[in-house]
Short mmCIF file of C-alpha atoms in Angstrom, two decimals:
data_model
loop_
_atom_site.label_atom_id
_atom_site.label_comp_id
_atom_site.label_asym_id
_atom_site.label_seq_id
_atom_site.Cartn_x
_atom_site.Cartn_y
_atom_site.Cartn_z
CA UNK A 1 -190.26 -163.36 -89.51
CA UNK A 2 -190.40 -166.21 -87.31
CA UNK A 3 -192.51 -166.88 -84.88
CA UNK A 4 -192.57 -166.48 -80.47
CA UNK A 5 -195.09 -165.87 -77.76
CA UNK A 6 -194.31 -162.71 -76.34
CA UNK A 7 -192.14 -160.07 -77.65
CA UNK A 8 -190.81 -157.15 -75.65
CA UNK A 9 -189.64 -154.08 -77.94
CA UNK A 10 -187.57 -150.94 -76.76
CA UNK A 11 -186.73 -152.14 -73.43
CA UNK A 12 -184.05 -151.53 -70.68
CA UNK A 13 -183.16 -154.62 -69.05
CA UNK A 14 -180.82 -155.57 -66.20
CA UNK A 15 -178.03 -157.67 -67.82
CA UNK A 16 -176.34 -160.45 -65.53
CA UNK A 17 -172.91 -157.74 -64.63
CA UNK A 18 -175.36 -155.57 -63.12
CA UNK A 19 -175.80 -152.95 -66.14
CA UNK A 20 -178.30 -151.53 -67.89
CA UNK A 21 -179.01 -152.09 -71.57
CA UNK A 22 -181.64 -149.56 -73.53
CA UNK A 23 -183.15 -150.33 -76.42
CA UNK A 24 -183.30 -154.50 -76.75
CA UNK A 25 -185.39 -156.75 -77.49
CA UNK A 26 -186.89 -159.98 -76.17
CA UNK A 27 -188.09 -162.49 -77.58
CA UNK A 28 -189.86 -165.25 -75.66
CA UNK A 29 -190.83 -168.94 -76.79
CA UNK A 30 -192.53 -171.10 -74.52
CA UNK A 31 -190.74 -171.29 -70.91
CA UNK A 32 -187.67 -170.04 -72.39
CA UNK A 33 -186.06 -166.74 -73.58
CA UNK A 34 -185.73 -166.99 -77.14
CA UNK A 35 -183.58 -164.29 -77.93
CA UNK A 36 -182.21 -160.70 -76.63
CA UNK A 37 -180.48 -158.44 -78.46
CA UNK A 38 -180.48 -154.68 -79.28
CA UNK A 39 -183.34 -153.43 -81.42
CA UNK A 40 -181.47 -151.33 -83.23
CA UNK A 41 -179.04 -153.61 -84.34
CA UNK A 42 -180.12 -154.92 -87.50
CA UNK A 43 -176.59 -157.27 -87.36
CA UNK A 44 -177.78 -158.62 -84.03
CA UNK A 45 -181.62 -159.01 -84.48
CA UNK A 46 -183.90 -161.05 -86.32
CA UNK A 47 -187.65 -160.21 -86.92
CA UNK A 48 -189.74 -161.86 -84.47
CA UNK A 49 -193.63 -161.82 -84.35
CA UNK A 50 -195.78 -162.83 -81.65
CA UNK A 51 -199.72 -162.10 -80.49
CA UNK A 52 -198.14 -160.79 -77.17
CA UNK A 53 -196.44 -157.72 -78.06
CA UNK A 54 -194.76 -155.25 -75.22
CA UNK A 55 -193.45 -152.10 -76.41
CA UNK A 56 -192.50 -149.52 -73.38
CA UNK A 57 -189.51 -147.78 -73.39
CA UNK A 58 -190.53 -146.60 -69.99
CA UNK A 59 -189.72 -150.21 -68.81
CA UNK A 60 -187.04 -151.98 -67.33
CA UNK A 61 -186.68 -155.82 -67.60
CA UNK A 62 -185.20 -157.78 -64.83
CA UNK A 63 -185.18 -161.44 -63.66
CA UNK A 64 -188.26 -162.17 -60.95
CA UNK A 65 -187.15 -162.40 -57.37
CA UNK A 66 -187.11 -165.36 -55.55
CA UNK A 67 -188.21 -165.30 -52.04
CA UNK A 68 -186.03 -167.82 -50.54
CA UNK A 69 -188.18 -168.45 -47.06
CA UNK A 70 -191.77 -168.30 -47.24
CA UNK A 71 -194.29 -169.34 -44.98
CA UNK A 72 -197.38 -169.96 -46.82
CA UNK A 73 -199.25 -171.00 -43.93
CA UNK A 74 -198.78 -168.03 -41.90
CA UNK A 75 -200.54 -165.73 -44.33
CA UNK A 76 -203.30 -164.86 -41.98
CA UNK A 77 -200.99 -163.76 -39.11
CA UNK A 78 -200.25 -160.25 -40.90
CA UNK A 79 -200.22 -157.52 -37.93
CA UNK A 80 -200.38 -160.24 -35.44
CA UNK A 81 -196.68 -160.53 -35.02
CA UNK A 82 -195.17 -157.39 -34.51
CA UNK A 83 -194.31 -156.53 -30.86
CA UNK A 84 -194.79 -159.89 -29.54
CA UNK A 85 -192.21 -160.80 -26.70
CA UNK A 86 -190.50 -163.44 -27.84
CA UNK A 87 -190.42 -166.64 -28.43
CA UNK A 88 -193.28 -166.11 -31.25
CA UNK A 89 -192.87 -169.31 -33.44
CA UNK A 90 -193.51 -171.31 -29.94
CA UNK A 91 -196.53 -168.94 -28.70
CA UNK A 92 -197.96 -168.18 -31.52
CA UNK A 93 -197.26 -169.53 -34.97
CA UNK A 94 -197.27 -173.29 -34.27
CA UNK A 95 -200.74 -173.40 -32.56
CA UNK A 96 -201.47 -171.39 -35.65
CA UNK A 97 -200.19 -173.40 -38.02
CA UNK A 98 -201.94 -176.40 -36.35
CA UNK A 99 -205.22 -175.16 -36.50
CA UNK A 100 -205.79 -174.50 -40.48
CA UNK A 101 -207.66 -176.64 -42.43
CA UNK A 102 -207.30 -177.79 -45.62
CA UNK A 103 -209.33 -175.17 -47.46
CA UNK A 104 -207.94 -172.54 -44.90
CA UNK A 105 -204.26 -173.36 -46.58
CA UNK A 106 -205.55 -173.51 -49.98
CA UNK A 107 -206.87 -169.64 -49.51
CA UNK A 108 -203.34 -168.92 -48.03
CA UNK A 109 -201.82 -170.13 -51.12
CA UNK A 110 -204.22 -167.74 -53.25
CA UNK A 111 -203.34 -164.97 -50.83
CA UNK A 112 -199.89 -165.46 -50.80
CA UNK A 113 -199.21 -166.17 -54.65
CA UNK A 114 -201.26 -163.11 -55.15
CA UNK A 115 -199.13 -160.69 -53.01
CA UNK A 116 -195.74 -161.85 -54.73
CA UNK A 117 -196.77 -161.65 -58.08
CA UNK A 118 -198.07 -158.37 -57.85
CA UNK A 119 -194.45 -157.15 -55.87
CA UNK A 120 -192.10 -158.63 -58.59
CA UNK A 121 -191.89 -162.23 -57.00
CA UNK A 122 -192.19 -165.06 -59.23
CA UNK A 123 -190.66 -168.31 -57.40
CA UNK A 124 -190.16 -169.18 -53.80
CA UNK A 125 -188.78 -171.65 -51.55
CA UNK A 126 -192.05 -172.86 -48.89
CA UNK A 127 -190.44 -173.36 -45.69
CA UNK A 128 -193.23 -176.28 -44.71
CA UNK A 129 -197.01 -176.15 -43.31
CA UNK A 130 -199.92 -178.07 -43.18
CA UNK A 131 -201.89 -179.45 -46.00
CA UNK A 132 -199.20 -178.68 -48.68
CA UNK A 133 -201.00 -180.45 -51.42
CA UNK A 134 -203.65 -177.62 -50.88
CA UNK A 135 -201.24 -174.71 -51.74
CA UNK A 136 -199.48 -176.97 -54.26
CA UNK A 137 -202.56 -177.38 -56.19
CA UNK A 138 -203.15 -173.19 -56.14
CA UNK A 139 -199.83 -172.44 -57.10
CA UNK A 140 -200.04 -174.56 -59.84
CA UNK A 141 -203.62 -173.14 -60.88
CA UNK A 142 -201.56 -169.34 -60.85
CA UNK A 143 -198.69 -170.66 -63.27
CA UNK A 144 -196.01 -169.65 -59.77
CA UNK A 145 -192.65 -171.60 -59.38
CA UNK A 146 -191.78 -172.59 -56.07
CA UNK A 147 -190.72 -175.71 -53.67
CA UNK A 148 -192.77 -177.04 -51.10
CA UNK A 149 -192.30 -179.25 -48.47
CA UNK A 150 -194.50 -180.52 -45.13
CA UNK A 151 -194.28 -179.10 -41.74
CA UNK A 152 -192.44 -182.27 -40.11
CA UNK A 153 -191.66 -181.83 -36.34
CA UNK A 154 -192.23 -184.43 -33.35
CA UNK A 155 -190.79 -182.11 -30.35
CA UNK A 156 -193.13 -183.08 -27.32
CA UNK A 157 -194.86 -180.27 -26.74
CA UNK A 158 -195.92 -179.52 -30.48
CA UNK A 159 -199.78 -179.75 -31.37
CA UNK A 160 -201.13 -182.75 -31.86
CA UNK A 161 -202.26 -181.19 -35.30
CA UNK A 162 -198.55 -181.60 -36.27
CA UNK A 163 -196.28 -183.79 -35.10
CA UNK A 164 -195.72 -186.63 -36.86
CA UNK A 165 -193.30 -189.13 -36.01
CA UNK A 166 -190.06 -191.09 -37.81
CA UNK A 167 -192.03 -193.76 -39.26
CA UNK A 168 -194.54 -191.57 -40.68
CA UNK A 169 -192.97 -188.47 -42.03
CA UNK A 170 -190.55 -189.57 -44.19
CA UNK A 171 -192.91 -191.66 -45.91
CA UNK A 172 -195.00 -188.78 -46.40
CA UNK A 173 -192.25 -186.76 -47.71
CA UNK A 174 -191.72 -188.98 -50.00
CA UNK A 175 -195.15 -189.59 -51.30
CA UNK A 176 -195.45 -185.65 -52.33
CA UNK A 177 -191.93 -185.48 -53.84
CA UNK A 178 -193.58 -188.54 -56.04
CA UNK A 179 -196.79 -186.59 -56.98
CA UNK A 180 -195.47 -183.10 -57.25
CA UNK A 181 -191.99 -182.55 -58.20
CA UNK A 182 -191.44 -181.64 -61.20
CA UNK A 183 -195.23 -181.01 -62.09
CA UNK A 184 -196.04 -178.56 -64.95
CA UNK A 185 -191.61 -178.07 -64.81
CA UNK A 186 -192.71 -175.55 -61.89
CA UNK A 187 -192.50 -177.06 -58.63
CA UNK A 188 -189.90 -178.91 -56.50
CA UNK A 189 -190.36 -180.84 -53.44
CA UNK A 190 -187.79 -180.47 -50.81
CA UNK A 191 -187.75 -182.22 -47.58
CA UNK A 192 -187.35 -180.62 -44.34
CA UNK A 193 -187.64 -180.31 -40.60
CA UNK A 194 -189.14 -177.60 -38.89
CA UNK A 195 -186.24 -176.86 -36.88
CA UNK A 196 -183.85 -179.21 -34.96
CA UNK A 197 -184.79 -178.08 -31.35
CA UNK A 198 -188.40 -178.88 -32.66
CA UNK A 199 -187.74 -182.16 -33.26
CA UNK A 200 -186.30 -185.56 -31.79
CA UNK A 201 -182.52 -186.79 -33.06
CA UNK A 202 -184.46 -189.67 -34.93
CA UNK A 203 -186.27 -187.54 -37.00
CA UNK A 204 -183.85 -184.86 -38.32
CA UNK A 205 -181.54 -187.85 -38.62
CA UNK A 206 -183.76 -189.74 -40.90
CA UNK A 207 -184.81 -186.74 -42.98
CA UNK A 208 -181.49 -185.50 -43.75
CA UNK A 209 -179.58 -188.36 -44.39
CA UNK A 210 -182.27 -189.50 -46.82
CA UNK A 211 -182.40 -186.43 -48.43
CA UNK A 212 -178.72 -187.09 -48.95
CA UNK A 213 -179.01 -190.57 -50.62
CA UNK A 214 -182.16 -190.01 -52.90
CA UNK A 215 -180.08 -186.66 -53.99
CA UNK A 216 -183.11 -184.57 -53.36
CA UNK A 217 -182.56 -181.37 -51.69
CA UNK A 218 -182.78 -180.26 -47.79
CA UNK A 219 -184.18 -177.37 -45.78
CA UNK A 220 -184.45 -176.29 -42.42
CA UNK A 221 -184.20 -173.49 -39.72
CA UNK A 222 -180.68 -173.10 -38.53
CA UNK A 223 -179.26 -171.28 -36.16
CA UNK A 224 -181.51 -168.36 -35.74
CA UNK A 225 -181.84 -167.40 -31.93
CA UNK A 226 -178.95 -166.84 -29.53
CA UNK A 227 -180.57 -169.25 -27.24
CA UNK A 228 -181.70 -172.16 -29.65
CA UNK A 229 -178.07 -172.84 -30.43
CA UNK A 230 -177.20 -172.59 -26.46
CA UNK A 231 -180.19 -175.47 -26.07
CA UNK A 232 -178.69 -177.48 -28.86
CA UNK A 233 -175.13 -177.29 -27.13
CA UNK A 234 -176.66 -178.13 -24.10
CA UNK A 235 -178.66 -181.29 -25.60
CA UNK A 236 -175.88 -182.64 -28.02
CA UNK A 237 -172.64 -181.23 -27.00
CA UNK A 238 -171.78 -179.02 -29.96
CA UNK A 239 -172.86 -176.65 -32.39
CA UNK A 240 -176.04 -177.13 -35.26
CA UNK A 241 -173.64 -177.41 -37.95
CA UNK A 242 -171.04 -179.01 -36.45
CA UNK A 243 -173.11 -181.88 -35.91
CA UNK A 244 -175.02 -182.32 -38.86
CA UNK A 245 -171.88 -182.42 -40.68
CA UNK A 246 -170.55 -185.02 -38.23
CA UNK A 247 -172.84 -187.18 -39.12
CA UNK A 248 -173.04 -186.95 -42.78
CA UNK A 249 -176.32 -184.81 -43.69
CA UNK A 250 -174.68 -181.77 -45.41
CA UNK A 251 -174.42 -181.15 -49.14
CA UNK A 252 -174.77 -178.64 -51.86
CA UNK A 253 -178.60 -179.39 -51.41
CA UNK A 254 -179.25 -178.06 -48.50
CA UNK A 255 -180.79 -174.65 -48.06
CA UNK A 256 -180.17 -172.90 -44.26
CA UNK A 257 -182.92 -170.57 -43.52
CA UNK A 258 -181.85 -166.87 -41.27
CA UNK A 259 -178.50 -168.38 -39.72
CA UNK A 260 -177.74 -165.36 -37.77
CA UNK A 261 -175.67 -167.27 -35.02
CA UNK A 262 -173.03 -168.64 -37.19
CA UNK A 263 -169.30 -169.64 -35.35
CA UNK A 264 -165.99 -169.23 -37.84
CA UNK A 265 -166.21 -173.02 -37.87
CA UNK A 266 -170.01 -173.50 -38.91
CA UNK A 267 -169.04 -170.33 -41.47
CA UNK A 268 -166.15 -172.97 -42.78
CA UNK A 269 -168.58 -176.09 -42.77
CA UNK A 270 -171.53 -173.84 -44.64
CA UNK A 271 -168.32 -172.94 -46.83
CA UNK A 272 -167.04 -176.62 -47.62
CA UNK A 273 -170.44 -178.24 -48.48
CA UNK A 274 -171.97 -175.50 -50.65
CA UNK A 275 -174.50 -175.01 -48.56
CA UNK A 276 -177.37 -172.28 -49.33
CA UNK A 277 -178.39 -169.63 -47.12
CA UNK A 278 -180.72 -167.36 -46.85
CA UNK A 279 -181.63 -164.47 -44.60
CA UNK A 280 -184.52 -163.26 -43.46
CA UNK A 281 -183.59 -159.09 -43.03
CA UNK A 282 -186.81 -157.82 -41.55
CA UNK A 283 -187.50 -160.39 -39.67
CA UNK A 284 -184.04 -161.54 -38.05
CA UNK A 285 -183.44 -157.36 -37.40
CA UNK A 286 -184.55 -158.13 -33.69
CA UNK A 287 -182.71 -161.67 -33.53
CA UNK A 288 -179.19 -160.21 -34.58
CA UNK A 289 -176.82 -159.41 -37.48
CA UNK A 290 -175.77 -162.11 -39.73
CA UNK A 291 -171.54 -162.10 -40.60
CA UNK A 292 -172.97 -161.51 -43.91
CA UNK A 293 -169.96 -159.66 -45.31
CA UNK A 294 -167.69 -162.96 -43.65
CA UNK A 295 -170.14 -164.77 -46.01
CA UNK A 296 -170.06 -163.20 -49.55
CA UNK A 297 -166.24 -163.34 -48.68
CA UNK A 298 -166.36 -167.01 -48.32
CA UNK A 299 -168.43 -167.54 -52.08
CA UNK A 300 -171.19 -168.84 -49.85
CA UNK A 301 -174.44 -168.04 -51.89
CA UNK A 302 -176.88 -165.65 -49.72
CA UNK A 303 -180.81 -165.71 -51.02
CA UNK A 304 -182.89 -163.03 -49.04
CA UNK A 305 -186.43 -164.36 -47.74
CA UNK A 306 -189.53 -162.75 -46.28
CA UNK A 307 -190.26 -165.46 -43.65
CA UNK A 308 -193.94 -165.05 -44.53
CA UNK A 309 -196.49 -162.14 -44.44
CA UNK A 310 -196.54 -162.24 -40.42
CA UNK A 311 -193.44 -160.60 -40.68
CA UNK A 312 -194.54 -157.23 -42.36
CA UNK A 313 -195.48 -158.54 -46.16
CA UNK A 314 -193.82 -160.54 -49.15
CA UNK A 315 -192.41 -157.37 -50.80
CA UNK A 316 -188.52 -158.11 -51.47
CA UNK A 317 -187.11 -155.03 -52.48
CA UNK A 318 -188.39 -154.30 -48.86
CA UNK A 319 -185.79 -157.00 -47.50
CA UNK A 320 -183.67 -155.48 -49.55
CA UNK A 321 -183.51 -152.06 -48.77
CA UNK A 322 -183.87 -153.02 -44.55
CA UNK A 323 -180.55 -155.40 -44.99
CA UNK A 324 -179.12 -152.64 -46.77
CA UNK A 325 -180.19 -150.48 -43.84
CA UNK A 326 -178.78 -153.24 -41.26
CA UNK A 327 -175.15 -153.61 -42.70
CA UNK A 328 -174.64 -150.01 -42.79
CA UNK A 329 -175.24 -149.57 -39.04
CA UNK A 330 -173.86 -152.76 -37.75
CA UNK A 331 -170.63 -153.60 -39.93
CA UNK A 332 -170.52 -150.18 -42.35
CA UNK A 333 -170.12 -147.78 -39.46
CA UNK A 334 -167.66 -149.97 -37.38
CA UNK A 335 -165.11 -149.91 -40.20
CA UNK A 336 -166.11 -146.81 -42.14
CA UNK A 337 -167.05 -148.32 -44.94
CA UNK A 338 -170.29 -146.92 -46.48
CA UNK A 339 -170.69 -149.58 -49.23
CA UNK A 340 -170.39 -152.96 -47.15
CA UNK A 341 -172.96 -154.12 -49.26
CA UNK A 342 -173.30 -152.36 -52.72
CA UNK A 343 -176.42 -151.86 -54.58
CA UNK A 344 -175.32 -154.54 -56.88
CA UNK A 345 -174.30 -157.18 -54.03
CA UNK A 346 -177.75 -156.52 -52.91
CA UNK A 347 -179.37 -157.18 -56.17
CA UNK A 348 -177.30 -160.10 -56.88
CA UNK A 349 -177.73 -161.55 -53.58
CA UNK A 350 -181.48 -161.70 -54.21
CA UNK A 351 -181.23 -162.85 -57.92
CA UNK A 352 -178.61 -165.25 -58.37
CA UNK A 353 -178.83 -165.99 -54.78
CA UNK A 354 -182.63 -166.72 -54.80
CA UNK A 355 -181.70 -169.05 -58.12
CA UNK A 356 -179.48 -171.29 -55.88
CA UNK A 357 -181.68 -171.83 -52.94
CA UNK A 358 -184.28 -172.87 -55.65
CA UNK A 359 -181.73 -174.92 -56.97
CA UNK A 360 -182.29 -173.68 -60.77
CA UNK A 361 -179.51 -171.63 -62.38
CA UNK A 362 -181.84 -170.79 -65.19
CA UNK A 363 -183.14 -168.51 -62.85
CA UNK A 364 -182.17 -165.23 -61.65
CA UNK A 365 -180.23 -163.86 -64.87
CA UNK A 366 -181.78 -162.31 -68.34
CA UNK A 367 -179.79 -164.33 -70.59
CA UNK A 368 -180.58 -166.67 -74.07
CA UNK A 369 -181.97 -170.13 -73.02
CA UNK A 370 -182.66 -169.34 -69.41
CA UNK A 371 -186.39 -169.43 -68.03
CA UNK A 372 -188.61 -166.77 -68.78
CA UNK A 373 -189.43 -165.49 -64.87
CA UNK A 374 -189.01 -161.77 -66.10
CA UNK A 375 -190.81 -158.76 -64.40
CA UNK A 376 -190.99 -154.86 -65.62
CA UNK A 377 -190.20 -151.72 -63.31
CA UNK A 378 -192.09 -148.83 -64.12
CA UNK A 379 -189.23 -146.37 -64.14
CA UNK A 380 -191.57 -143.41 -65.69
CA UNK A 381 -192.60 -142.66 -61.69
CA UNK A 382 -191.29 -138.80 -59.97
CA UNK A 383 -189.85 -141.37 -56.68
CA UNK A 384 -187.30 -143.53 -59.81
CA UNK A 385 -186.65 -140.84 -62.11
CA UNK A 386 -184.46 -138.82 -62.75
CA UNK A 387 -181.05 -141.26 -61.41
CA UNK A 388 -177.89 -141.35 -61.67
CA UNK A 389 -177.94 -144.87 -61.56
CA UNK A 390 -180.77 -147.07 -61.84
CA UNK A 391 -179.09 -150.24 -59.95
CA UNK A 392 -178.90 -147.45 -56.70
CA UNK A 393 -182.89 -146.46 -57.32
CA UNK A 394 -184.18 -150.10 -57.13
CA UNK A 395 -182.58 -150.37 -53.39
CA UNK A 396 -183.31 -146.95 -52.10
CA UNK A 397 -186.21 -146.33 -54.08
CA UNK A 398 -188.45 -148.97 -55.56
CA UNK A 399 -190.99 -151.00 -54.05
CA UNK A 400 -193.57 -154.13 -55.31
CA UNK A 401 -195.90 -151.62 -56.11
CA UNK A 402 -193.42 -150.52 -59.03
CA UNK A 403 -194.07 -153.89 -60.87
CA UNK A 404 -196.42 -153.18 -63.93
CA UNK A 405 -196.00 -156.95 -65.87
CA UNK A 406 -194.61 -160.28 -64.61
CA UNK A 407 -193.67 -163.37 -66.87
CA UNK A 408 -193.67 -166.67 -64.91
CA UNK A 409 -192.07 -169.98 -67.11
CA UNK A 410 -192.76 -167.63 -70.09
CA UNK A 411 -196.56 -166.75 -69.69
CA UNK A 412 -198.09 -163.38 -68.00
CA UNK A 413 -199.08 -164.12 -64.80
CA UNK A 414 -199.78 -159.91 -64.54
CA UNK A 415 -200.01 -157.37 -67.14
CA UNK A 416 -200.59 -153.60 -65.98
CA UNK A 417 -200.67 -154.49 -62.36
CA UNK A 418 -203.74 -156.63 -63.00
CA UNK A 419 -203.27 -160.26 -62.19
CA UNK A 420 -204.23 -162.56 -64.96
CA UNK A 421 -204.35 -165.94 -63.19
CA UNK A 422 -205.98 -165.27 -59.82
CA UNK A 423 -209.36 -163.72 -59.38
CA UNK A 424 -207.73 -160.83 -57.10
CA UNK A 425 -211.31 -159.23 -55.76
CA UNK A 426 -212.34 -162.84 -54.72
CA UNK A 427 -209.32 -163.96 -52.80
CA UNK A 428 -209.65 -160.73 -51.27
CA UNK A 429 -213.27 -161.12 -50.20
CA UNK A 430 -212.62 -164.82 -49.03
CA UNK A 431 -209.93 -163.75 -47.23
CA UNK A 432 -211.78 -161.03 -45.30
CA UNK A 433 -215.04 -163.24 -44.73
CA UNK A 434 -212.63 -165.97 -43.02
CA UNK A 435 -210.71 -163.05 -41.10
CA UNK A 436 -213.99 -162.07 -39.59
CA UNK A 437 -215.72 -165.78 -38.83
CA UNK A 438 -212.68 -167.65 -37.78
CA UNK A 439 -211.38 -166.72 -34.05
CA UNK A 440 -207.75 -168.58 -34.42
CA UNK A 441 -207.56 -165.52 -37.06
CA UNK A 442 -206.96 -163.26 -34.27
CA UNK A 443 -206.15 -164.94 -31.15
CA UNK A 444 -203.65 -167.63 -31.64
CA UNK A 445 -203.41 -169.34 -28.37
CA UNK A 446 -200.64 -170.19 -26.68
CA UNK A 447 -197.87 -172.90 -26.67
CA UNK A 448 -195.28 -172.88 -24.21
CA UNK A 449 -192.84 -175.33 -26.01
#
């Protein structure tokens, strides 16, 4: 018998077309998957043993999501978000943002890591805050895989607390890609800007086009309100895309958060460079409808994101299930076309999507060799089971709550819905006992951009 870490017996897992295979076997070894194959196959399978042993035919395996646009920092804004006139990321999330401390961010980390794992996210792309060595050093202490970035923004009227200018940001940047990327083979660095209209032409300039020559990969807000694309048209003459490809700062490595307001010609640029996207469904809903469809069309890889617990919770099948929801009314009713986007678009989109705007295609697939950032579905539940089709029940049906184990870079992170690497009764109490002392908590202030 030879030897692994963790062996899963009896299983259904979600194979990369989309189906479901009963009765395998998984054998995991270190970070990586060791082996799959049907148990009851004695031509396919070779005896494995392992102290970690998971036998539940009750289960099924699938890849962990990847939340594609997170906003660690803006943990503590839950229920402070919803019904706000717009524009909330000017009134209320940037004086937020630029009043945590250090230890403040760290606890948003713990929060945050602690919500995904327990609804079947294991890896994340941070769209930027404050203090990001503070939530790199808890995600690292949970075993999570993500990439992290600064907040970096100079507009004029952003808080002193953080803007940062040209000569100082990159530098910075640079400095945490040095110390963290990389770092236990679970986190990535990416640089960013905040969002163009939040920042001078010097800076997004200089960010960009060095992400571009030290190959490392880009992120940034695009094209997500009506009128922030009107401003930028206004200011520089032509569209967000149009212009960052006119001057050289669009790749394969460049991940486009929500762009909602895309033109055919920005849909060809995003085509011709590869470019990542990822939307934002519960979020965006009151923004507009991304040509979605126009995209999948194109090959253009679509990641789905939560945009941070402000905007109703971290729960992905959630996002799912509301985009779902979206397309139907919007493009699926126009054209009468009830399956604009299929159950297994859907899944794919936030699997093998999520992989690419993390940049790792060892993600996002249950295959031999790939990383081990598996979670299990408790199908034996009245609201999954009986179904015709199990693909169908994850999108109409399932939920976070529905994750019983999660495997992050080949190690339980969770194991009957209990977390194994964060202390989930003390974030929980910290988090409450800050809720209660700290006013900024509950009244944001204002900033009129």
């Amino acid at each position: 018998m030879l030897p692994c870490d963790i062996l899963i017996k009896n299983a259904a897992v979600l194979m990369p077309d989309m189906s479901i295979a009963k009765n395998q076997t998984i054998a995991i070894s270190g970070s990586r998957i060791l082996e799959i194959a049907d148990t009851d196959n004695s031509d396919q399978t070779i005896s494995y043993q392992a102290e970690t042993v998971i036998d539940d035919p009750h289960l099924l395996w699938m890849p962990g999501l990847t939340d594609g646009h997170l906003h660690t920092s803006q943990q503590f804004l839950r229920g402070s978000l919803l019904d706000e006139k717009p524009v909330i990321w000017k009134r209320i999330n940037v004086p937020f943002e630029a009043s945590l401390k250090e230890e403040t961010m760290a606890l948003s980390a713990r929060l945050a890591g602690a919500e995904m794992i327990k609804c079947g996210t294991t890896s994340f792309v941070d769209a930027g805050g404050p203090h990001i060595e503070a939530a790199a050093e808890e995600y690292l202490k949970m075993g999570m895989r993500g990439a992290l970035t600064w907040q970096t923004t100079d507009g004029a009227n952003v808080p002193d607390g953080l803007r940062i200018d040209t000569r100082e940001a990159l530098p910075r940047l640079e400095k945490f890609h040095r110390e963290y990327h990389g770092k236990d083979g679970l986190l990535k660095v990416y640089y960013s800007v905040t969002s163009l209209m939040a920042c001078t032409e010097d800076l997004f300039y200089t960010i960009f086009l060095a992400a571009k020559e030290q190959n490392v990969t880009a992120e940034c807000h695009m094209n997500e309100y009506a009128s922030e694309v009107l401003d930028f048209i206004e200011r520089y003459g032509e569209r967000p895309f149009l212009y960052l490809e006119r001057i050289g700062a669009l790749s394969p490595q460049f991940v486009a958060a929500h762009c909602i307001m895309l033109s055919e010609s920005e849909i060809q640029i995003v085509q011709d460079r590869g470019i990542k996207v990822v939307h934002c469904p519960f979020s965006n809903c009151g923004k507009g409808v991304p040509q979605t469809p126009r995209l999948l069309a194109a090959g253009i890889p679509v990641a789905f994101g939560s945009d941070g617990a402000g905007h109703g919770g971290l729960d992905l099948f959630r996002e799912m299930r509301a985009f779902r929801c979206i397309m139907n009314v919007a493009c699926g009713i126009t054209t009468g076309n009830p399956e604009i986007t299929p159950a297994r678009t859907l899944l794919a989109m936030a699997l093998e999507g999520g992989a690419q705007a993390l940049m790792n295609s060892s993600l996002g697939s249950v295959r031999r060799g790939n990383l081990a950032d598996l979670i299990a579905i408790d199908l034996d539940q009245p609201h999954l089971t009986p179904t015709g089709s199990i693909v169908n029940t994850l999108i109409e049906s399932a939920s976070g709550a529905d994750v019983k184990h999660s495997i992050i870079n080949g190690k339980l992170v969770m194991k009957d819905r209990k977390l194994l690497t964060i202390d989930e009764d003390k974030v929980l109490f910290e988090a409450n006992k800050a809720m209660k002392s700290h006013a900024l908590f509950t009244k944001a202030g204002a900033y009129t951009g």
